[in-house]
mmCIF file of C-alpha atoms and ligand atoms in Angstrom:
data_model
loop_
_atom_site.group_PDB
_atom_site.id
_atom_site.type_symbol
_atom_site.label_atom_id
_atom_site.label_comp_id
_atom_site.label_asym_id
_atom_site.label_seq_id
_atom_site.Cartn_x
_atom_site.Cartn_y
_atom_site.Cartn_z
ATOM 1 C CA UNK A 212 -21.368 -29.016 18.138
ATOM 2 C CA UNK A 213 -17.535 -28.999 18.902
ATOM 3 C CA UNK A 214 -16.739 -25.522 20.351
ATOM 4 C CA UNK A 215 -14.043 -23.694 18.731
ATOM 5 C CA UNK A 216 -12.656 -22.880 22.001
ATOM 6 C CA UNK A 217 -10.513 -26.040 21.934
ATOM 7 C CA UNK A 218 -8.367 -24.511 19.138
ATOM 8 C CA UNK A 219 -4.857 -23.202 19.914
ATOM 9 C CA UNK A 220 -5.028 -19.485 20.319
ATOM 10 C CA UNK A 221 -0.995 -18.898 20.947
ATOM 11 C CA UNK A 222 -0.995 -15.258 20.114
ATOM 12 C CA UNK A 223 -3.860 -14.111 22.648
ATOM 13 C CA UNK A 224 -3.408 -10.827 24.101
ATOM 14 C CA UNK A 225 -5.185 -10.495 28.013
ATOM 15 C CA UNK A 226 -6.756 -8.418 28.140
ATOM 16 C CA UNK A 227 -7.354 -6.982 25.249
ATOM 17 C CA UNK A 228 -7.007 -3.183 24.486
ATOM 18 C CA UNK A 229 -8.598 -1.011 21.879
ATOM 19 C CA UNK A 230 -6.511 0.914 19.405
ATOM 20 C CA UNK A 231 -8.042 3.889 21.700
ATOM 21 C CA UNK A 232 -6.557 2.334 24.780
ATOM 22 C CA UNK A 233 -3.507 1.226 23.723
ATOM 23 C CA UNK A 234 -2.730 5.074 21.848
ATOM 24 C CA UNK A 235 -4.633 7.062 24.238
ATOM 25 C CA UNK A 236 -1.068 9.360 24.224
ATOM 26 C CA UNK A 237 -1.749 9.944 20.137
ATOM 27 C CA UNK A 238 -5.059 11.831 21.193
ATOM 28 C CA UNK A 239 -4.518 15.505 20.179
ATOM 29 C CA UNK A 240 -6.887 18.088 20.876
ATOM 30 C CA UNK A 241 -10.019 18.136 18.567
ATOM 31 C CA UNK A 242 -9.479 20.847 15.399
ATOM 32 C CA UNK A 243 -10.996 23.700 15.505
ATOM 33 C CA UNK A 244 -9.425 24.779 12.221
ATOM 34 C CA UNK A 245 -12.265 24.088 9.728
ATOM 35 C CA UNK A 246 -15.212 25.752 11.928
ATOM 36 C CA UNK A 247 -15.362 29.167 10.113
ATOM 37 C CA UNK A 248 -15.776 27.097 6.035
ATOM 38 C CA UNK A 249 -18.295 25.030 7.935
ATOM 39 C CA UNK A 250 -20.441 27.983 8.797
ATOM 40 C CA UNK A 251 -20.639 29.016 5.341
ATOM 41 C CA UNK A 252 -22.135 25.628 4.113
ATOM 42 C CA UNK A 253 -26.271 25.803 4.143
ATOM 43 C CA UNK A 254 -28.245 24.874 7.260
ATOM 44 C CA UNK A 255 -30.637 22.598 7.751
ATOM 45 C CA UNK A 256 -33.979 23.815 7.472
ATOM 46 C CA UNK A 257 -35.300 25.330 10.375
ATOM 47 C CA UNK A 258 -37.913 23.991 13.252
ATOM 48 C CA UNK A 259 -39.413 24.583 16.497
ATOM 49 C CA UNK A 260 -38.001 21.915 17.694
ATOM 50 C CA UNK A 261 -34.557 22.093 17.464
ATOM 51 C CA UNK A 262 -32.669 19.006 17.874
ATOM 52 C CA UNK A 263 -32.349 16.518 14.684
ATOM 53 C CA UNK A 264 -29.512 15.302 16.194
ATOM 54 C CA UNK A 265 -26.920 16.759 18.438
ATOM 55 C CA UNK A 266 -25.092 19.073 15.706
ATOM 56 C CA UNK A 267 -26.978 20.909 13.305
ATOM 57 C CA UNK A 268 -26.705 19.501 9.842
ATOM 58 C CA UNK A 269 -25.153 21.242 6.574
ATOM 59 C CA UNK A 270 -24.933 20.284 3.230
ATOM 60 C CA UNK A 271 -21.758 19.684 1.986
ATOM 61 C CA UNK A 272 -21.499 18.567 -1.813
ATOM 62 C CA UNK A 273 -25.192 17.694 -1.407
ATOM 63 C CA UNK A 274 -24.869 15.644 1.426
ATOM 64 C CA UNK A 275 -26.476 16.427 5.058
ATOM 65 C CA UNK A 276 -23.786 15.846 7.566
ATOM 66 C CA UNK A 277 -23.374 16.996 11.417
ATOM 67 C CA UNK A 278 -21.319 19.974 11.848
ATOM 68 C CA UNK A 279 -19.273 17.750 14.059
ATOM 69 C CA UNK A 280 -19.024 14.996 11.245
ATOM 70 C CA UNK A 281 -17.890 17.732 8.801
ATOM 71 C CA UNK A 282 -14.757 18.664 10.809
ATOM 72 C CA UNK A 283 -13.992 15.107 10.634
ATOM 73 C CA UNK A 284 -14.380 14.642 6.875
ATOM 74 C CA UNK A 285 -12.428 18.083 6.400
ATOM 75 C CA UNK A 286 -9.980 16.816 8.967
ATOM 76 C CA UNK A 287 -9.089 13.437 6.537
ATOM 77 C CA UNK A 288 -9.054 15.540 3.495
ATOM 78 C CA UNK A 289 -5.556 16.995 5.000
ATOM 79 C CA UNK A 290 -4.467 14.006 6.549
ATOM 80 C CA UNK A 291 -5.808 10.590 5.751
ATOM 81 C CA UNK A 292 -3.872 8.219 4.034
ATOM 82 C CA UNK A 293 -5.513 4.713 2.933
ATOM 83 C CA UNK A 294 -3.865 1.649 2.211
ATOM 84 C CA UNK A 295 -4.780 -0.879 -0.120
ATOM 85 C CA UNK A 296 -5.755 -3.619 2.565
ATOM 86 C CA UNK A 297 -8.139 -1.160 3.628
ATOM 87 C CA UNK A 298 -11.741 -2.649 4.750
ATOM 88 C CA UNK A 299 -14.445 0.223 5.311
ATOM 89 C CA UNK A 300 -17.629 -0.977 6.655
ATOM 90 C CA UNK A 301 -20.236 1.980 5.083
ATOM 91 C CA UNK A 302 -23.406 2.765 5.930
ATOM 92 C CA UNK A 303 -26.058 5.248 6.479
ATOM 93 C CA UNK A 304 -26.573 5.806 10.380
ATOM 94 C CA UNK A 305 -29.340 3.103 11.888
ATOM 95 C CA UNK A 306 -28.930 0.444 9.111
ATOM 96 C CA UNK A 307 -26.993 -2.182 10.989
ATOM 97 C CA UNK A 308 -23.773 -0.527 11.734
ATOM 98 C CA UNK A 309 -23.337 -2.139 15.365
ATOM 99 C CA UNK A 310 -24.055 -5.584 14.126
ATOM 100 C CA UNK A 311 -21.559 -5.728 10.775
ATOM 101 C CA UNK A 312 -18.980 -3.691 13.135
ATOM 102 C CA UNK A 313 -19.683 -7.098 15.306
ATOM 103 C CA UNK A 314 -19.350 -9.573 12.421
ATOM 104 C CA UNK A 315 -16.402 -8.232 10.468
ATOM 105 C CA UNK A 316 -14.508 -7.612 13.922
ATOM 106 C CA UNK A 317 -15.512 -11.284 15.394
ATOM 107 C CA UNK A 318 -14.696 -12.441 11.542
ATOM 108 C CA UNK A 319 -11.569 -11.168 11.335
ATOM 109 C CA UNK A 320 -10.126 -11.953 14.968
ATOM 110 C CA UNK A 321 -11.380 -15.853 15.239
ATOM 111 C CA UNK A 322 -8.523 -17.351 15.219
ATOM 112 C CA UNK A 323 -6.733 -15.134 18.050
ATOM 113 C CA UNK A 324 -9.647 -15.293 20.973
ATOM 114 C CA UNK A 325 -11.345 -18.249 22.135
ATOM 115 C CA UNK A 326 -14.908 -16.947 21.306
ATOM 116 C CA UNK A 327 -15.704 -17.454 24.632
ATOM 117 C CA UNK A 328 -13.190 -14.832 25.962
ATOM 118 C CA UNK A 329 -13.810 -12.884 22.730
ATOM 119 C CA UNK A 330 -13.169 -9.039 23.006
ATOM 120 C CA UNK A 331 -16.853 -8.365 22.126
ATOM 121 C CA UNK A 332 -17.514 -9.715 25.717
ATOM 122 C CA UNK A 333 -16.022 -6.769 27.403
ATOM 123 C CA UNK A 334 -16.316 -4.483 24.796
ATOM 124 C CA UNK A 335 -19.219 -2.828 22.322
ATOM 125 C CA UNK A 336 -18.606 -3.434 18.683
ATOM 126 C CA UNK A 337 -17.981 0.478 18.233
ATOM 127 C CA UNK A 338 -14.796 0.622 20.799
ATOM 128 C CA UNK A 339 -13.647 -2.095 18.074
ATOM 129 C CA UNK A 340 -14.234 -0.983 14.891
ATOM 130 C CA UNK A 341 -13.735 2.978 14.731
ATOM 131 C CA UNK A 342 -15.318 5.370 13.024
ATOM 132 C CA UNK A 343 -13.566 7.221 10.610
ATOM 133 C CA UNK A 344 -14.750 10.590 10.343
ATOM 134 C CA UNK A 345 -15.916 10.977 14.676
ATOM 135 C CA UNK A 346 -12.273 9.985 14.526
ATOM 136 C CA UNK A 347 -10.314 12.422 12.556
ATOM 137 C CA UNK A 348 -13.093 15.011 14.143
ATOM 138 C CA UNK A 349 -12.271 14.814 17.635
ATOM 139 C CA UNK A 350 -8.188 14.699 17.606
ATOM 140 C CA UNK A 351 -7.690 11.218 16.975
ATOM 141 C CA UNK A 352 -6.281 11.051 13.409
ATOM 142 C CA UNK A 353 -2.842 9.507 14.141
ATOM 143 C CA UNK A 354 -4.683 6.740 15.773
ATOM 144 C CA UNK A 355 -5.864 5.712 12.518
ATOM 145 C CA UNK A 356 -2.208 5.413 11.457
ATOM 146 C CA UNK A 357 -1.528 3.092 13.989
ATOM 147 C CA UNK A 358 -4.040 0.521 13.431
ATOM 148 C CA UNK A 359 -2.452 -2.363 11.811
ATOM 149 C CA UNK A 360 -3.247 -3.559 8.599
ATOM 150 C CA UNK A 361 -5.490 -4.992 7.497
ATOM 151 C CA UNK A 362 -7.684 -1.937 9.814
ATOM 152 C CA UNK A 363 -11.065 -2.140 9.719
ATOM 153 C CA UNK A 364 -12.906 0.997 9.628
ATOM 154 C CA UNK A 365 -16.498 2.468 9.335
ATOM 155 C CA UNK A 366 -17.974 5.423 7.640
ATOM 156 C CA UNK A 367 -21.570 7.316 7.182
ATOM 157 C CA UNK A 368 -20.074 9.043 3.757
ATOM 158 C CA UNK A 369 -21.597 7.943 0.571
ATOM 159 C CA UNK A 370 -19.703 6.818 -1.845
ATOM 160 C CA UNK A 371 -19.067 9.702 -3.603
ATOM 161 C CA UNK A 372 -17.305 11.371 -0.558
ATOM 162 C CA UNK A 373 -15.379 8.031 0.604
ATOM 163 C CA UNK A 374 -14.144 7.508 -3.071
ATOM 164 C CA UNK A 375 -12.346 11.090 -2.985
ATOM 165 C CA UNK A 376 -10.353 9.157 -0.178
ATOM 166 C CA UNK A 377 -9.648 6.252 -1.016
ATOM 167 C CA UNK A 378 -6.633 6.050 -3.518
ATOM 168 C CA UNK A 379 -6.187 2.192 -4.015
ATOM 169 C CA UNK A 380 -8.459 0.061 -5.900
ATOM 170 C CA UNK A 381 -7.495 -2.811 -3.887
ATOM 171 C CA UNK A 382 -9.710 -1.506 -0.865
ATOM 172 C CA UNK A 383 -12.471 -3.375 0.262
ATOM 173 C CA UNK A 384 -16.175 -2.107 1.119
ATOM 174 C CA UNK A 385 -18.744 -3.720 2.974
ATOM 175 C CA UNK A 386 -21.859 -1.672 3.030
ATOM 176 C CA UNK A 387 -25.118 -2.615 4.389
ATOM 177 C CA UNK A 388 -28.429 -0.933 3.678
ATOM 178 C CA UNK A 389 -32.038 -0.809 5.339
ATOM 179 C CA UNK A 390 -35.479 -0.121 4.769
ATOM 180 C CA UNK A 391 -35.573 3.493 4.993
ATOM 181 C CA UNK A 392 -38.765 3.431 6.926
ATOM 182 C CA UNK A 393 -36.609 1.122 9.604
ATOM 183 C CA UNK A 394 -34.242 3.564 9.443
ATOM 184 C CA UNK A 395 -36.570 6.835 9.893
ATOM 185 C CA UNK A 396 -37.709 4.841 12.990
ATOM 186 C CA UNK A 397 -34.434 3.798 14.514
ATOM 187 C CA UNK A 398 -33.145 6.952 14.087
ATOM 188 C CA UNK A 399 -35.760 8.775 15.862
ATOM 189 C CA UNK A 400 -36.046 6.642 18.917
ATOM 190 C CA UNK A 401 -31.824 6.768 18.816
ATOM 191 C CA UNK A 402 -32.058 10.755 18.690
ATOM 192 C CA UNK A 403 -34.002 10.917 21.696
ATOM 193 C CA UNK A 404 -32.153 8.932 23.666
ATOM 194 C CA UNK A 405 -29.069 10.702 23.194
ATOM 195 C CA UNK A 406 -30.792 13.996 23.479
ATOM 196 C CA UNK A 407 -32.445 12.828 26.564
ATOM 197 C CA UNK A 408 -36.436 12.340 26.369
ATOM 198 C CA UNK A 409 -39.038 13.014 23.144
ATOM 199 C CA UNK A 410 -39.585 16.246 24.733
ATOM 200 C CA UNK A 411 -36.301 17.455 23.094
ATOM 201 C CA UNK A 412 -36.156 16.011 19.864
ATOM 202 C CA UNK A 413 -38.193 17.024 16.648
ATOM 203 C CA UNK A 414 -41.754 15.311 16.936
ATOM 204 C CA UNK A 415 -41.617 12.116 14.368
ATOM 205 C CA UNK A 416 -44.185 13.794 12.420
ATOM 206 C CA UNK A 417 -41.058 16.580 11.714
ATOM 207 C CA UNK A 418 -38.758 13.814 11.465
ATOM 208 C CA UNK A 419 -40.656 12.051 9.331
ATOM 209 C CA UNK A 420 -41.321 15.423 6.591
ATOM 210 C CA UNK A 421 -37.131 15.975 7.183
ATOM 211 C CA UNK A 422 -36.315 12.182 5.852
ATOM 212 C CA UNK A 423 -38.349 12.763 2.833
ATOM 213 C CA UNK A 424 -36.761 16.028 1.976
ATOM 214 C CA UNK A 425 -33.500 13.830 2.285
ATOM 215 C CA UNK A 426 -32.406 16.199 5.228
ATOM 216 C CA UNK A 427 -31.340 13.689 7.951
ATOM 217 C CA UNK A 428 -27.640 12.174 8.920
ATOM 218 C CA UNK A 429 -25.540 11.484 5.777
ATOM 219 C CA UNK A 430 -28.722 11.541 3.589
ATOM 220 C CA UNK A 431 -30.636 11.739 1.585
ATOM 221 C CA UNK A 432 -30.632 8.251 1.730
ATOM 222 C CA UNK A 433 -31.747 6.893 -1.357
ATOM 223 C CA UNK A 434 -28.522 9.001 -2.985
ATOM 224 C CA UNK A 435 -26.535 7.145 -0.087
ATOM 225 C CA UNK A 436 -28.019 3.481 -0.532
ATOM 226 C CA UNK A 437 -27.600 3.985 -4.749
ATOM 227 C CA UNK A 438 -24.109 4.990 -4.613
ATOM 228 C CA UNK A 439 -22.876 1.936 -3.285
ATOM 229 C CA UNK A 440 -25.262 -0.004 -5.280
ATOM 230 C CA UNK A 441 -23.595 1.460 -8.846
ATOM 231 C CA UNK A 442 -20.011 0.490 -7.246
ATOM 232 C CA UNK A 443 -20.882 -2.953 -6.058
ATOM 233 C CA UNK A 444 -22.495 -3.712 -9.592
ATOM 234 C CA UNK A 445 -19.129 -2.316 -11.281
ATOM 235 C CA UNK A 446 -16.991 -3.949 -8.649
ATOM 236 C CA UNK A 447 -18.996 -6.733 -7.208
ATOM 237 C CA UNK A 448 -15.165 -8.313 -5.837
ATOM 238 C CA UNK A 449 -14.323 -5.271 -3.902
ATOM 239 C CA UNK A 450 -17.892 -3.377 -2.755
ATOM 240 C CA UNK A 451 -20.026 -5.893 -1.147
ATOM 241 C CA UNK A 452 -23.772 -4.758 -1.017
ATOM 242 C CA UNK A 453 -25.711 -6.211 1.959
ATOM 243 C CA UNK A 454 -29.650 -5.699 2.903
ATOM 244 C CA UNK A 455 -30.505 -5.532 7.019
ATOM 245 C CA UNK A 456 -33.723 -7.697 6.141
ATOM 246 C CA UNK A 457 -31.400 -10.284 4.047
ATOM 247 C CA UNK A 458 -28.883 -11.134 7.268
ATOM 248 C CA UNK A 459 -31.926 -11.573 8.966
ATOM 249 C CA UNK A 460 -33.476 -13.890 6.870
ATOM 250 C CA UNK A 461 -30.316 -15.886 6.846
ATOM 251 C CA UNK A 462 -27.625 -14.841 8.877
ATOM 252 C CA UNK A 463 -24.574 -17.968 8.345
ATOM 253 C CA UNK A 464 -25.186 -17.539 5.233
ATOM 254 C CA UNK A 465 -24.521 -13.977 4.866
ATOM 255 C CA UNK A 466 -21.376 -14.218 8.175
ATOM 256 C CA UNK A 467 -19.981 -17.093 5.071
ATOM 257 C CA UNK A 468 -20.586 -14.055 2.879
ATOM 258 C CA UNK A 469 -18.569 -11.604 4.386
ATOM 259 C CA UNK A 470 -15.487 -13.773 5.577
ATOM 260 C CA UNK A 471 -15.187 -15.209 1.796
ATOM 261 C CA UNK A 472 -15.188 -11.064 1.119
ATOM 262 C CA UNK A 473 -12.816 -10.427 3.353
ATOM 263 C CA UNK A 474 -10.466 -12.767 2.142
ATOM 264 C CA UNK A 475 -10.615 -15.472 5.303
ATOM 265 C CA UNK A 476 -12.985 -17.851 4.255
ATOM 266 C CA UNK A 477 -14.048 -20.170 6.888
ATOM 267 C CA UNK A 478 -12.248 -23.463 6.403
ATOM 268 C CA UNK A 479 -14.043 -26.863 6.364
ATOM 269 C CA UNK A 480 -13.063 -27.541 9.733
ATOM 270 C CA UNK A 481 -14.528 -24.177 10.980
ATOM 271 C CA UNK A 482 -17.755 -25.335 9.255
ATOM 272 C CA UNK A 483 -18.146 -28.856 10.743
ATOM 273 C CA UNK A 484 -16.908 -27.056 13.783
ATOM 274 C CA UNK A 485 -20.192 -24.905 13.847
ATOM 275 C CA UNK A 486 -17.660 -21.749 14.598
ATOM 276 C CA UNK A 487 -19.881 -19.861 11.782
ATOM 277 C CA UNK A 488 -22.908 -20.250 13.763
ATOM 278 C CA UNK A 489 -21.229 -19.792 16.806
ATOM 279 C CA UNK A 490 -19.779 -15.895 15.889
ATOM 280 C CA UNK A 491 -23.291 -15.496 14.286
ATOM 281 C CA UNK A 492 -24.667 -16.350 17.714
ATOM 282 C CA UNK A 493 -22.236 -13.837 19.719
ATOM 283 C CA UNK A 494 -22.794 -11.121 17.156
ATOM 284 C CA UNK A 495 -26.471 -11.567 17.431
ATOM 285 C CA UNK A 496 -28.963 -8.682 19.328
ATOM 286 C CA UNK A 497 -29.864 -10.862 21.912
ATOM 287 C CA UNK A 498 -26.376 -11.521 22.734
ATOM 288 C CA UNK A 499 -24.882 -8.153 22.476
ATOM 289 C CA UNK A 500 -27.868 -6.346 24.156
ATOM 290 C CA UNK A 501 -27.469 -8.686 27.140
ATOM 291 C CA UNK A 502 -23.724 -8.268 28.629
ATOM 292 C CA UNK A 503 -22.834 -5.884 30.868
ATOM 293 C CA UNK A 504 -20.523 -3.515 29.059
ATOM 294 C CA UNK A 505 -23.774 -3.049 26.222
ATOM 295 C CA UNK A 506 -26.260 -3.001 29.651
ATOM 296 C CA UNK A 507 -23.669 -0.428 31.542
ATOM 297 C CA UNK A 508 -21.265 0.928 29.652
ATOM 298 C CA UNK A 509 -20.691 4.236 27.833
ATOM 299 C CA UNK A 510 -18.516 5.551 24.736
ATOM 300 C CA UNK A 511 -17.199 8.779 25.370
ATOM 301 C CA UNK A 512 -17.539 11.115 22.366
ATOM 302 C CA UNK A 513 -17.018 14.639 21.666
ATOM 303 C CA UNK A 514 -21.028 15.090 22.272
ATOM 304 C CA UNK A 515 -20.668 13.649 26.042
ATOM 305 C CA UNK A 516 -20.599 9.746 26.738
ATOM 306 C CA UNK A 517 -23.293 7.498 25.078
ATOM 307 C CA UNK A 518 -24.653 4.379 26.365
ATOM 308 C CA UNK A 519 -23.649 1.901 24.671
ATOM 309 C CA UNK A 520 -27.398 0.184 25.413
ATOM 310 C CA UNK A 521 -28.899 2.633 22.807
ATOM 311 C CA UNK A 522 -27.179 1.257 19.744
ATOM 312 C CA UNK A 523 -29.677 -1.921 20.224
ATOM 313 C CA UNK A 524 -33.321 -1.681 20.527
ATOM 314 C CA UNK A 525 -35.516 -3.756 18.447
ATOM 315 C CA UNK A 526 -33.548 -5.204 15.681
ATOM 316 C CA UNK A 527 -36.384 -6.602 13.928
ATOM 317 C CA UNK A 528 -37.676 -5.872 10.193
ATOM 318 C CA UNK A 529 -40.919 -3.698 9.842
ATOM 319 C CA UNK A 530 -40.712 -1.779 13.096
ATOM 320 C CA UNK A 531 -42.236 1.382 11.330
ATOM 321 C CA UNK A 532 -45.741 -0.341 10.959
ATOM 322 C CA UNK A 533 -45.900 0.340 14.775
ATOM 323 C CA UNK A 534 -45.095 3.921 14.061
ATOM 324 C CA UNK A 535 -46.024 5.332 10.463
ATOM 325 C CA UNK A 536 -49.611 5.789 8.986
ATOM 326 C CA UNK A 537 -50.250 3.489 5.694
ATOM 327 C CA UNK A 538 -50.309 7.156 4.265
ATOM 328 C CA UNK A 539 -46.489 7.983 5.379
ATOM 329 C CA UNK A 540 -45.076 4.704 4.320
ATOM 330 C CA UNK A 541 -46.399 4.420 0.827
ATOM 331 C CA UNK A 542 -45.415 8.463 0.442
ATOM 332 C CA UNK A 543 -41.557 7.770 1.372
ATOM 333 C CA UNK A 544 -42.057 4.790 -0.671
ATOM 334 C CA UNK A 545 -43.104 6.551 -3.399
ATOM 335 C CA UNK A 546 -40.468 9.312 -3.047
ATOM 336 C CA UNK A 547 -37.866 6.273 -2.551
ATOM 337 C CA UNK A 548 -39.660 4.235 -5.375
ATOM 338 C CA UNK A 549 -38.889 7.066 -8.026
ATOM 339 C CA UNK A 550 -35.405 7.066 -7.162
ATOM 340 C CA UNK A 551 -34.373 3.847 -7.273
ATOM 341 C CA UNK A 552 -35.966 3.510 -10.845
ATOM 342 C CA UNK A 553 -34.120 1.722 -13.452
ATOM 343 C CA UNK A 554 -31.774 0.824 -10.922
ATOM 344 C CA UNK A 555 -33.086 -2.472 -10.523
ATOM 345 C CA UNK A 556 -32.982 -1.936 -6.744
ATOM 346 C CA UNK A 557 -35.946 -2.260 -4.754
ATOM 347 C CA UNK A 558 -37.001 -1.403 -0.734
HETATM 348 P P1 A3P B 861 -33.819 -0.739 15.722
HETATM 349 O O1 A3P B 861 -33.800 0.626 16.291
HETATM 350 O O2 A3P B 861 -34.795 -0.886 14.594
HETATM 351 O O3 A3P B 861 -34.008 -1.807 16.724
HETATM 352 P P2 A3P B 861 -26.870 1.158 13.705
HETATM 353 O O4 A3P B 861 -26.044 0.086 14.306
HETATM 354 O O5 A3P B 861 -26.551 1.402 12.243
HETATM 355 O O6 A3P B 861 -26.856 2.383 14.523
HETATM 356 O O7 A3P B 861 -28.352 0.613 13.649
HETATM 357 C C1 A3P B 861 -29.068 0.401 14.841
HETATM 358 C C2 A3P B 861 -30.154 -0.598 14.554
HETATM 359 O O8 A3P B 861 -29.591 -1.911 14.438
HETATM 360 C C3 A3P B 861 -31.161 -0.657 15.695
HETATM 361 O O9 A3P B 861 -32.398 -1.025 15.063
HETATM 362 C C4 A3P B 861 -30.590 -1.783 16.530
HETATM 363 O O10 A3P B 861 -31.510 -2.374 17.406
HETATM 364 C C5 A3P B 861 -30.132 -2.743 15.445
HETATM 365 N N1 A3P B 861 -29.088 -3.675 15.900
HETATM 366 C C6 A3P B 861 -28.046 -3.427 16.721
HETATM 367 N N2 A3P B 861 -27.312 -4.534 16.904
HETATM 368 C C7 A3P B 861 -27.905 -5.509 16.191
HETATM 369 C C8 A3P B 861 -27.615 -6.901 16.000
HETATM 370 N N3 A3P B 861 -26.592 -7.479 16.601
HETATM 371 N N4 A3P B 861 -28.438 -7.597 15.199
HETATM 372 C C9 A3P B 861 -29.488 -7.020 14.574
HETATM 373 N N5 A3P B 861 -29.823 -5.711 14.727
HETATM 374 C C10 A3P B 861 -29.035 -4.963 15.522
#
């Protein structure tokens, strides 16, 4: 296989800098200013345990969301402006986030890094691909107005919430789904390692009766999963829906997918080059998982620094069998099954 490395790359920038680290002087001090309209929003339910996740959730517009995530999504209400080359990657937390932020950013920059000098070396696919509401919540909103076009951003809002921002049909939307039961799992092995040990999270069993009340991050999920599902049927050229499971299954196929979405289709040459399978290689688990700055490295966020090494475990389809009773997985099922009826979706 020829190696796309022997390609001209005459605008490569050494090293390369995030937005963050190239604006760190556009980082104000995190807003305080929607706290008190936040307390009025409902609670999560209460239990022993107390830690869901490192903010209590509320329900805004009857959505569970993170105190912390709230500021943020009040915060872009006031200032967030989109533009119509606008790509937001969307998803509900632990459904393959880390590797589309990996794709679309690898996608996009191909032709300005050798791949084997590619930024995703040195740096984890969330330093490269922000997220917009953590964003706008901790001070960082006029970074998002310096990203050049096209920017590439991510979200946990459903659709309903991201479509009250976005005020140009010519946006684009990649979102990618999971089985929930994946994502119950993820989540609750991801919760405890940012909390610090299983002694302070909710048990799974909690967890577990949470999820199918729909009280978790950014669900309930079926709502979340649905939403984008109804736009990519009305829009199929501007929402593209992806399944976890599917990528697996066939991952070049899918990385063709999403560069034909984006509007840079690989060329012939790309494709008798092999550089599909070769970004489809970086971007995989195994690759990611392995270097040092996904071994070592943290992200700082408002909630303290998190190690990078806990946005990739597994990533394998049908983790929950390891984890859930026969009983619990045909009862969220079930719960999941009656929601997505008529919709001609399936788990
Ligand atoms: P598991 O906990 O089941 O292993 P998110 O990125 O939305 O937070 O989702 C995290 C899940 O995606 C984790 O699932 C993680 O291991 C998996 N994951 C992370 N990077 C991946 C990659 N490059 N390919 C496939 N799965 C990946």
């Amino acid at each position: 296989m020829a190696s796309y490395d022997n390609k001209p790359h005459a605008d490569f920038p050494i090293p390369y800098k995030t937005i963050e680290e190239a604006n760190s002087h556009l980082i104000e001090k995190p807003t305080e200013e929607h706290d008190a309209v936040i307390a009025t929003f409902p609670l999560q339910p209460f239990i022993e345990r107390p830690f869901t996740f490192t903010h209590p959730f509320r329900l805004y517009k009857g959505v569970w969301i993170s105190e912390l995530l709230l500021r943020g999504i009040l915060e872009m209400q006031q200032r967030f402006k989109s533009r119509p080359t606008d790509i937001y990657l969307a998803s509900s937390p632990k459904s393959g986030t880390t590797w589309l932020k990996a794709m679309i950013f690898a996608t996009l920059t191909r032709t300005s890094y050798p791949l084997s000098q590619h930024p995703l070396h040195t740096h984890n696919p969330h330093q490269c691909v922000p997220h917009m509401e953590r964003k706008f919540a901790t001070g960082q909103s006029q970074i998002m107005e310096v990203i050049p076009s096209p920017r590439v951003m991510s979200t946990h809002m459903p659709y309903s919430l991201l479509s009250e921002f976005i005020t140009d049909s010519d946006c684009r939307i990649v979102y990618v789904w999971r089985d929930p039961k994946d994502v119950l799992v993820s989540l609750w092995f991801f919760v405890q390692k940012i909390m610090g040990g299983a002694d302070k999270v909710a048990t799974f069993d909690q967890f577990y009766d949470l999820f199918c009340q729909g009280v978790h991050s950014f669900g309930p999920i079926w709502n979340h999963v649905l939403g984008y599902w109804e736009e990519s049927k009305r829009r199929p050229e501007k929402v593209l829906f992806l399944k976890y499971e599917h990528i697996l299954q066939d991952p070049v196929k899918h990385a063709k997918q999403l560069a034909h979405f984006m509007g840079c289709p690989y060329t012939e040459a790309e494709e008798n080059d092999g550089v599909v399978e070769q970004i489809v290689e970086l971007c995989s688990i195994k690759t990611l998982k392995d270097l040092d700055v996904n071994k070592g490295g943290n992200r700082a966020t408002s909630d303290g620094p998190i190690s990078h090494a806990h946005y990739f475990r597994k990533g394998k389809a049908g983790d929950w069998k390891s984890h859930m009773t026969q009983e619990m997985a045909e009862r969220l099922n079930a719960i999941i099954g009656e929601k997505f009826k008529g919709s001609g979706l399936q788990i």
